[in-house]
Short mmCIF file of C-alpha atoms in Angstrom, two decimals:
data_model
loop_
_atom_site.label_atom_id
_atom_site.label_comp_id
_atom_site.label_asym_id
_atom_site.label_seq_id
_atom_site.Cartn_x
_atom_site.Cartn_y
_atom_site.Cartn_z
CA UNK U 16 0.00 0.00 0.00
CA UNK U 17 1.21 3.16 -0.73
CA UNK U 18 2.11 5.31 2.16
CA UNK U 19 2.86 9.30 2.88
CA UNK U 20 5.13 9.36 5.99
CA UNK U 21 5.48 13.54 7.54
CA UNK U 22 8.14 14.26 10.25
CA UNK U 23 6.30 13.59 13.67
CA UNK U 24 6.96 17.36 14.73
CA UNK U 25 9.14 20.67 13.74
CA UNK U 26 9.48 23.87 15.50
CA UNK U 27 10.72 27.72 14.68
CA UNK U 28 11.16 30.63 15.50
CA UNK U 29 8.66 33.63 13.83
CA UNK U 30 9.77 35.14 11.02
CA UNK U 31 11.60 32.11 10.30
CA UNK U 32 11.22 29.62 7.37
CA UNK U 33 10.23 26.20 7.47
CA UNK U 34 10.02 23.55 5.33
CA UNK U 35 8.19 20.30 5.95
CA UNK U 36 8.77 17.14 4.19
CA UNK U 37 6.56 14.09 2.35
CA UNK U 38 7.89 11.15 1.71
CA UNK U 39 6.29 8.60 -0.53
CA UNK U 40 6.56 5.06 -0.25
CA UNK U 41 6.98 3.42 -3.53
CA UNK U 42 6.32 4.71 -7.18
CA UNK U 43 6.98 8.40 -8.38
CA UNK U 44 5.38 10.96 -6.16
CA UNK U 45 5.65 13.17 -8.98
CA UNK U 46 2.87 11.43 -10.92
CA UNK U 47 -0.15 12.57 -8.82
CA UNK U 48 -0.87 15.80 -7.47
CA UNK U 49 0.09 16.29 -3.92
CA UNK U 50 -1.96 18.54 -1.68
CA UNK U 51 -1.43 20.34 1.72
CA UNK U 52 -4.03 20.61 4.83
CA UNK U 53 -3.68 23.08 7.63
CA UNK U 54 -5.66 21.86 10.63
CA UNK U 55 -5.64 24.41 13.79
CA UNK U 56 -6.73 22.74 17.00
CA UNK U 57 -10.03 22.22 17.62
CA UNK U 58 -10.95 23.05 13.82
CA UNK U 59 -11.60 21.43 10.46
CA UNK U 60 -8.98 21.38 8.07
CA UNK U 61 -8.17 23.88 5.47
CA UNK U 62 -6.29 23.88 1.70
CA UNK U 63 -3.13 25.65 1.89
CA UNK U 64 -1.20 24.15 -1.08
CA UNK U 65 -2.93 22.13 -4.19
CA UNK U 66 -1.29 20.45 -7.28
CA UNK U 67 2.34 20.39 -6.03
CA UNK U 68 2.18 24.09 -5.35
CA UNK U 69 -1.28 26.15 -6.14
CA UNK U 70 -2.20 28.10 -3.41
CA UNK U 71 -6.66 28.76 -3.08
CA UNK U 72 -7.45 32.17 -3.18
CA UNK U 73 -6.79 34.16 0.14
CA UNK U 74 -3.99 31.76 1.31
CA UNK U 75 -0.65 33.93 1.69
CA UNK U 76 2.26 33.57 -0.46
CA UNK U 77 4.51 32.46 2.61
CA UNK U 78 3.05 29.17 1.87
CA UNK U 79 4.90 27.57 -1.05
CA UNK U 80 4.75 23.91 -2.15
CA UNK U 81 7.27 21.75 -4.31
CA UNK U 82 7.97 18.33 -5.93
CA UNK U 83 11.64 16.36 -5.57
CA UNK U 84 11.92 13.72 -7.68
CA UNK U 85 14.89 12.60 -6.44
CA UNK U 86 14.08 12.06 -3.13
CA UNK U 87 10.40 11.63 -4.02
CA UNK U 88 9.10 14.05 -1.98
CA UNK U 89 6.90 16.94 -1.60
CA UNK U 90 7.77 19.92 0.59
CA UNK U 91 5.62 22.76 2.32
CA UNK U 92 7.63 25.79 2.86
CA UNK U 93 6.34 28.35 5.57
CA UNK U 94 8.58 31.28 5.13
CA UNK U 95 7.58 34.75 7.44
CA UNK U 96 6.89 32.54 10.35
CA UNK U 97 3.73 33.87 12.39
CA UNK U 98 2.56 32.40 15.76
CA UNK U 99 -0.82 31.71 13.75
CA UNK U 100 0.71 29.55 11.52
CA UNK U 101 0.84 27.00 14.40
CA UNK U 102 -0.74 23.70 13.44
CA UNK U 103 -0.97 20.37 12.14
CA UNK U 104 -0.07 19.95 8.18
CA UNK U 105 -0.73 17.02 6.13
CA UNK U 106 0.37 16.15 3.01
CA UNK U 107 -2.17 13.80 0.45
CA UNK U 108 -1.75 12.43 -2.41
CA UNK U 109 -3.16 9.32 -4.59
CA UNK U 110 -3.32 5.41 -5.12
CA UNK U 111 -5.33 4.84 -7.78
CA UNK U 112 -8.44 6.99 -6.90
CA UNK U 113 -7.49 6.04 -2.96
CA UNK U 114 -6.81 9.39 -1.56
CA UNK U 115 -3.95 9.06 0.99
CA UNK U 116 -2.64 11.07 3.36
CA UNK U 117 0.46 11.43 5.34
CA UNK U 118 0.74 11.14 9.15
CA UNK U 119 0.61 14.99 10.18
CA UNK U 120 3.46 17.15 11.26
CA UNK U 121 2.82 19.33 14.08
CA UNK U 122 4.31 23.05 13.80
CA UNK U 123 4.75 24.66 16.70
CA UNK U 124 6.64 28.43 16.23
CA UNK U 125 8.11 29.52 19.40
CA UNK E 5 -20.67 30.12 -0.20
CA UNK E 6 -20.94 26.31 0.42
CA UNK E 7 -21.30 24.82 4.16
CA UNK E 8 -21.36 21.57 4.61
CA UNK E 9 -22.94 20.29 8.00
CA UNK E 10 -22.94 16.54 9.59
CA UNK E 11 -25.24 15.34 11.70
CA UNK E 12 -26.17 11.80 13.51
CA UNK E 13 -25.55 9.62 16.49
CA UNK E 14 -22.84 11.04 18.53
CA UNK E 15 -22.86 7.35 20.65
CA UNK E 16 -23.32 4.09 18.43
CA UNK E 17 -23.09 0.16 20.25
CA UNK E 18 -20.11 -2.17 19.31
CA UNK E 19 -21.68 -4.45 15.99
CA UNK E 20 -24.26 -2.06 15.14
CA UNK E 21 -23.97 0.55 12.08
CA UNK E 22 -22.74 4.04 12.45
CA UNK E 23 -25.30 6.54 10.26
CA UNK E 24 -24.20 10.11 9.40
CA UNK E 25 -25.79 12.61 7.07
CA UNK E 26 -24.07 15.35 5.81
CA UNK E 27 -26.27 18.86 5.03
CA UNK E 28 -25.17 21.02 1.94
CA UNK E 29 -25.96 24.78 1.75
CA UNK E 30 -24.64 27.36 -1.23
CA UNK E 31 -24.98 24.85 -3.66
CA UNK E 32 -26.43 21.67 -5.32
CA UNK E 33 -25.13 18.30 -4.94
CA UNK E 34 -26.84 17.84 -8.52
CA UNK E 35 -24.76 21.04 -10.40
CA UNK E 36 -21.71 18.06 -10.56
CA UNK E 37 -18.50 18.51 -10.60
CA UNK E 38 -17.41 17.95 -7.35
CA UNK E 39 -17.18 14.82 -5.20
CA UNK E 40 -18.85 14.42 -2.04
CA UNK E 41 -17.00 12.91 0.45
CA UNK E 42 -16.44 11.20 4.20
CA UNK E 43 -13.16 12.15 5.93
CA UNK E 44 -12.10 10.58 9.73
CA UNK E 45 -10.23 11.48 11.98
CA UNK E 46 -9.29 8.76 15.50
CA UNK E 47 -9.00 11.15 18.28
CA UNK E 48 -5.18 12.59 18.22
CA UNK E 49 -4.17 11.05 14.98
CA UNK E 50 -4.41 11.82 11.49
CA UNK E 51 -6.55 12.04 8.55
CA UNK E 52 -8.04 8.58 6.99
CA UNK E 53 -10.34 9.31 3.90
CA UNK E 54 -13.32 6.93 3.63
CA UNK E 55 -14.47 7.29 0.11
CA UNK E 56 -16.80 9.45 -2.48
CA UNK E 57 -19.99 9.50 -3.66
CA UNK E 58 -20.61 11.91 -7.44
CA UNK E 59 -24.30 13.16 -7.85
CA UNK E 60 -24.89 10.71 -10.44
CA UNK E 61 -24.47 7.92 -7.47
CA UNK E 62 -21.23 6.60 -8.51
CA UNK E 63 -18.94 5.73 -5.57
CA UNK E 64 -15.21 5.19 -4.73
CA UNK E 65 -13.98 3.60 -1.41
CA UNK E 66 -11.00 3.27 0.72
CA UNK E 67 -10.09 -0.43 0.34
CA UNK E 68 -9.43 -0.73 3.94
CA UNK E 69 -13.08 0.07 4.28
CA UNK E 70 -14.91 -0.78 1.53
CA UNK E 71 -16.25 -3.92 2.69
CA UNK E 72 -18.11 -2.15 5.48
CA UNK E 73 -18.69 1.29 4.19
CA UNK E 74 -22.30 2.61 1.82
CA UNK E 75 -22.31 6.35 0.64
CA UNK E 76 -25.54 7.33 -0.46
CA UNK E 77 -27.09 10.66 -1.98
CA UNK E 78 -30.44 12.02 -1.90
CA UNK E 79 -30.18 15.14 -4.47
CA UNK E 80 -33.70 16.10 -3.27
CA UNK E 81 -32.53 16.76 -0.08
CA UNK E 82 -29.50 18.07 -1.05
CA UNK E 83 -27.55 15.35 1.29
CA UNK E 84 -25.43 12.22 1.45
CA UNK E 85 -24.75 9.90 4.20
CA UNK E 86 -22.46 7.16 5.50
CA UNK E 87 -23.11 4.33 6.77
CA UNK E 88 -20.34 1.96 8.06
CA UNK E 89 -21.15 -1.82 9.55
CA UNK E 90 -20.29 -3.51 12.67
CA UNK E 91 -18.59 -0.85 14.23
CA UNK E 92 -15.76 -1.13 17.29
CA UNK E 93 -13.95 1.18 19.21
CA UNK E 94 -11.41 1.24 16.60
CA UNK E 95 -14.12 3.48 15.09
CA UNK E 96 -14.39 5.97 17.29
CA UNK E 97 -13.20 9.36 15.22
CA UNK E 98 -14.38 12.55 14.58
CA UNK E 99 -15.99 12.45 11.16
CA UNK E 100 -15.87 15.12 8.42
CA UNK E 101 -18.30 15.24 5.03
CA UNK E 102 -16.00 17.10 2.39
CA UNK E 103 -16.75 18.63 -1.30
CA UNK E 104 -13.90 18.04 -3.20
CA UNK E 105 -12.77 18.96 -6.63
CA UNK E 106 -10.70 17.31 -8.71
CA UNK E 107 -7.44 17.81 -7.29
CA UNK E 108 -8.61 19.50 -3.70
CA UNK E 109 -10.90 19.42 -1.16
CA UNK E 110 -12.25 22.15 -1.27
CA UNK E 111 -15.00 22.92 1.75
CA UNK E 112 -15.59 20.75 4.77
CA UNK E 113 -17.71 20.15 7.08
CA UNK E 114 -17.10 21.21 11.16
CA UNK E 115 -16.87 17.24 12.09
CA UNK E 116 -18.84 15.47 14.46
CA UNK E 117 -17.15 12.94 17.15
CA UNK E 118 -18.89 9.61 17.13
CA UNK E 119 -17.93 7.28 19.94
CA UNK E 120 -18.46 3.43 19.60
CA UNK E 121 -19.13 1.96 23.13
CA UNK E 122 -21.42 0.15 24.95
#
């Protein structure tokens, strides 16, 4: 089965930039769109990065995503760090028409 | 602006079958292009995506579910449900309805927790 597996946790400091990582498990991660959630606690989930690295409408540019083939992975960038940006990202992708997602990386920006 | 609201049982019995409706405002299930979908969530852990339902009926689920999961849609209504079979307490999760579009998900709903216990 093809997995997504996120870093458990990363911190920062504002105004920093972070990048966190998603690492598929077998094929190319580059052949199916990878997306990014943002889930505050407490709250549903939000898009913050779609195809590899769309961002929906009203989602700042600080948030920036990319494909590496070579390491197939995806990466969410957070650069500007703000305290608000604190949260849980996940990373999702495809098998087949089995959306999958990765395990969640918890930001915390101290 | 489309809302999505779920609603059901918040406490379901080990064996029985967990029943969840999901509520869609702003829009029409019927206008297509958009799938209509049923997210989880086990309490502290991540996302697990239980499958689709398009307004034509058509469904798509997660093979580690399929053999106990039905998504239904009642375009009338403007709703779809889940249902998922002899529950345990490994199915205890918050549960999220979601419209997604081809490549995003693109609304959701607030979640509701349903607990599996006798």
């Amino acid at each position: 089965n093809f997995m997504l597996t996120q870093p458990h946790s990363v911190s920062e400091s504002p105004g920093k930039t972070v990048t966190i990582s998603c690492t598929g498990s077998s094929g190319s991660i580059a052949s199916n769109y990878v997306q990014w959630y943002q889930q505050r606690p407490g709250s549903a989930p939000t898009t913050v990065i779609y195809e590899d690295n769309q961002r929906p409408s009203g989602v700042p540019d600080r948030f920036s995503g990319s494909i590496d083939s070579s390491s197939n992975s995806a990466s969410l960038t957070i650069s500007g760090l703000k305290t608000e940006d604190e949260a849980d990202y996940y990373c999702q992708s495809y098998d087949s028409s089995n959306r999958v997602f990765g395990g969640g990386t918890k930001l915390t920006v101290l | 602006q489309v809302q999505l609201q779920e609603s059901g049982p918040g406490l379901v019995k080990p064996s029985q079958t967990l029943s969840l409706t999901c509520t869609v405002s702003g829009g029409s299930i019927s206008s297509g292009g958009y799938y209509w979908s049923w997210i989880r969530q086990h309490p502290g852990k991540g996302l697990e995506w239980i499958g689709y339902i398009y307004y034509s009926g058509s469904t798509y689920y997660n093979p580690s579910l399929k053999s106990r999961v039905t998504i239904s849609v009642d375009t009338s209504k403007n709703q779809f449900s889940l249902k998922l079979s002899s529950v345990t307490a490994a199915d205890t999760a918050v549960y999220y309805c979601a419209r997604e579009g081809i490549t995003m998900i693109v609304n959701w709903g607030q979640g509701t927790l349903v607990t599996v216990s006798s």
